[in-house]
Amino acid sequence: METVTNYALKEWDIAIQALEMGETIMLLRKGGIREQGGKFKVDHDKILLYPTFEHQKPTLLKPEYANLVQPVASGWHPETVKISSFAEITNILSWNNAQDESLINSLIKYHIWNQAFVRDRLQFKPDQPLYILLLRTYKLEKVYNIAYHPSYGGCRSWIDLKETISLENMVPILMQEDYDQQVSTIDQILQPS
């Protein structure tokens, strides 16, 4: 594995907190407005997690997470961004609107969002799949406070940080056995025999 990287996935701060606490291994993605080609795709499977704040909406989160989000004005960003975790995207599952919606709804206990968020994601760009990303998350040895750069803004999923971050001495959030069990359970829900 590389010892440094600058590749980052932008995600709601509250989702990153949940990944770092081991409360979820799942992200749901459709992609931002400024995605290359207008569609979401996984550019890198080993990435830093870059927290975003602008589009976090308490009304799209389960109550236990909604209370932790402070809405911010459109265009707001911190002057300094804290990078504290790295993740390996181990599984990329796709979901399209032709599939049985009850299966995607049965994943509710495995992520931080509520049913309104799932419905919203399914209805946004309905001809494109909803991607279910399963991430093995690691805490970095230290928190990196990096200066915000205008190239980090905009509605897109992937950014290249202006500086590299060390991956030395990372610590996995979940033990491999625990992570594998969650992946297996999610896979069984989405692909029943």
mmCIF file of C-alpha atoms in Angstrom, residues 73-142:
data_model
loop_
_atom_site.group_PDB
_atom_site.id
_atom_site.type_symbol
_atom_site.label_atom_id
_atom_site.label_comp_id
_atom_site.label_asym_id
_atom_site.label_seq_id
_atom_site.Cartn_x
_atom_site.Cartn_y
_atom_site.Cartn_z
ATOM 1 C CA ALA A 73 -24.881 29.172 4.262
ATOM 2 C CA SER A 74 -24.522 28.241 0.612
ATOM 3 C CA GLY A 75 -20.888 28.521 -0.438
ATOM 4 C CA TRP A 76 -19.556 28.371 3.130
ATOM 5 C CA HIS A 77 -16.428 26.357 3.828
ATOM 6 C CA PRO A 78 -13.943 26.334 6.683
ATOM 7 C CA GLU A 79 -10.630 28.106 6.116
ATOM 8 C CA THR A 80 -8.891 24.998 7.424
ATOM 9 C CA VAL A 81 -10.101 21.476 6.675
ATOM 10 C CA LYS A 82 -9.406 18.570 9.030
ATOM 11 C CA ILE A 83 -8.357 15.334 7.342
ATOM 12 C CA SER A 84 -8.383 12.545 9.906
ATOM 13 C CA SER A 85 -9.250 9.363 8.042
ATOM 14 C CA PHE A 86 -8.482 7.194 5.065
ATOM 15 C CA ALA A 87 -10.692 4.539 3.496
ATOM 16 C CA GLU A 88 -10.495 1.662 1.104
ATOM 17 C CA ILE A 89 -13.617 1.239 -1.003
ATOM 18 C CA THR A 90 -13.905 -2.537 -0.935
ATOM 19 C CA ASN A 91 -17.293 -2.968 -2.596
ATOM 20 C CA ILE A 92 -19.164 -0.906 -5.172
ATOM 21 C CA LEU A 93 -22.777 -1.976 -5.563
ATOM 22 C CA SER A 94 -25.203 -0.241 -7.885
ATOM 23 C CA TRP A 95 -28.930 0.134 -7.545
ATOM 24 C CA ASN A 96 -31.325 1.216 -10.273
ATOM 25 C CA ASN A 97 -34.930 2.318 -10.047
ATOM 26 C CA ALA A 98 -36.191 -0.848 -11.763
ATOM 27 C CA GLN A 99 -35.148 -2.955 -8.777
ATOM 28 C CA ASP A 100 -37.387 -3.694 -5.792
ATOM 29 C CA GLU A 101 -37.268 -0.570 -3.626
ATOM 30 C CA SER A 102 -37.987 -2.593 -0.476
ATOM 31 C CA LEU A 103 -34.492 -4.094 -0.710
ATOM 32 C CA ILE A 104 -32.761 -0.703 -0.724
ATOM 33 C CA ASN A 105 -35.062 0.396 2.099
ATOM 34 C CA SER A 106 -33.988 -2.623 4.145
ATOM 35 C CA LEU A 107 -30.479 -1.119 4.288
ATOM 36 C CA ILE A 108 -31.730 1.770 6.453
ATOM 37 C CA LYS A 109 -30.065 0.459 9.615
ATOM 38 C CA TYR A 110 -26.694 0.277 7.855
ATOM 39 C CA HIS A 111 -26.331 3.989 7.024
ATOM 40 C CA ILE A 112 -26.991 7.397 8.599
ATOM 41 C CA TRP A 113 -29.670 8.716 6.250
ATOM 42 C CA ASN A 114 -33.451 8.538 6.498
ATOM 43 C CA GLN A 115 -35.978 7.304 3.928
ATOM 44 C CA ALA A 116 -36.415 10.830 2.523
ATOM 45 C CA PHE A 117 -32.717 10.902 1.603
ATOM 46 C CA VAL A 118 -32.916 7.499 -0.093
ATOM 47 C CA ARG A 119 -36.009 8.587 -2.060
ATOM 48 C CA ASP A 120 -34.278 11.852 -3.003
ATOM 49 C CA ARG A 121 -31.184 10.006 -4.225
ATOM 50 C CA LEU A 122 -33.261 7.535 -6.234
ATOM 51 C CA GLN A 123 -35.235 10.371 -7.872
ATOM 52 C CA PHE A 124 -32.153 12.510 -8.668
ATOM 53 C CA LYS A 125 -30.959 11.533 -12.152
ATOM 54 C CA PRO A 126 -33.390 8.563 -12.145
ATOM 55 C CA ASP A 127 -31.807 7.023 -15.238
ATOM 56 C CA GLN A 128 -28.502 6.659 -13.364
ATOM 57 C CA PRO A 129 -27.871 4.083 -10.626
ATOM 58 C CA LEU A 130 -27.461 4.846 -6.958
ATOM 59 C CA TYR A 131 -24.060 3.594 -5.861
ATOM 60 C CA ILE A 132 -23.652 1.868 -2.529
ATOM 61 C CA LEU A 133 -20.026 2.151 -1.453
ATOM 62 C CA LEU A 134 -18.698 -0.020 1.364
ATOM 63 C CA LEU A 135 -15.630 1.459 2.997
ATOM 64 C CA ARG A 136 -13.035 0.016 5.336
ATOM 65 C CA THR A 137 -12.068 3.149 7.243
ATOM 66 C CA TYR A 138 -8.837 3.903 9.076
ATOM 67 C CA LYS A 139 -7.893 6.677 11.481
ATOM 68 C CA LEU A 140 -4.761 8.481 10.402
ATOM 69 C CA GLU A 141 -1.903 8.653 12.877
ATOM 70 C CA LYS A 142 -2.662 12.353 13.330
#
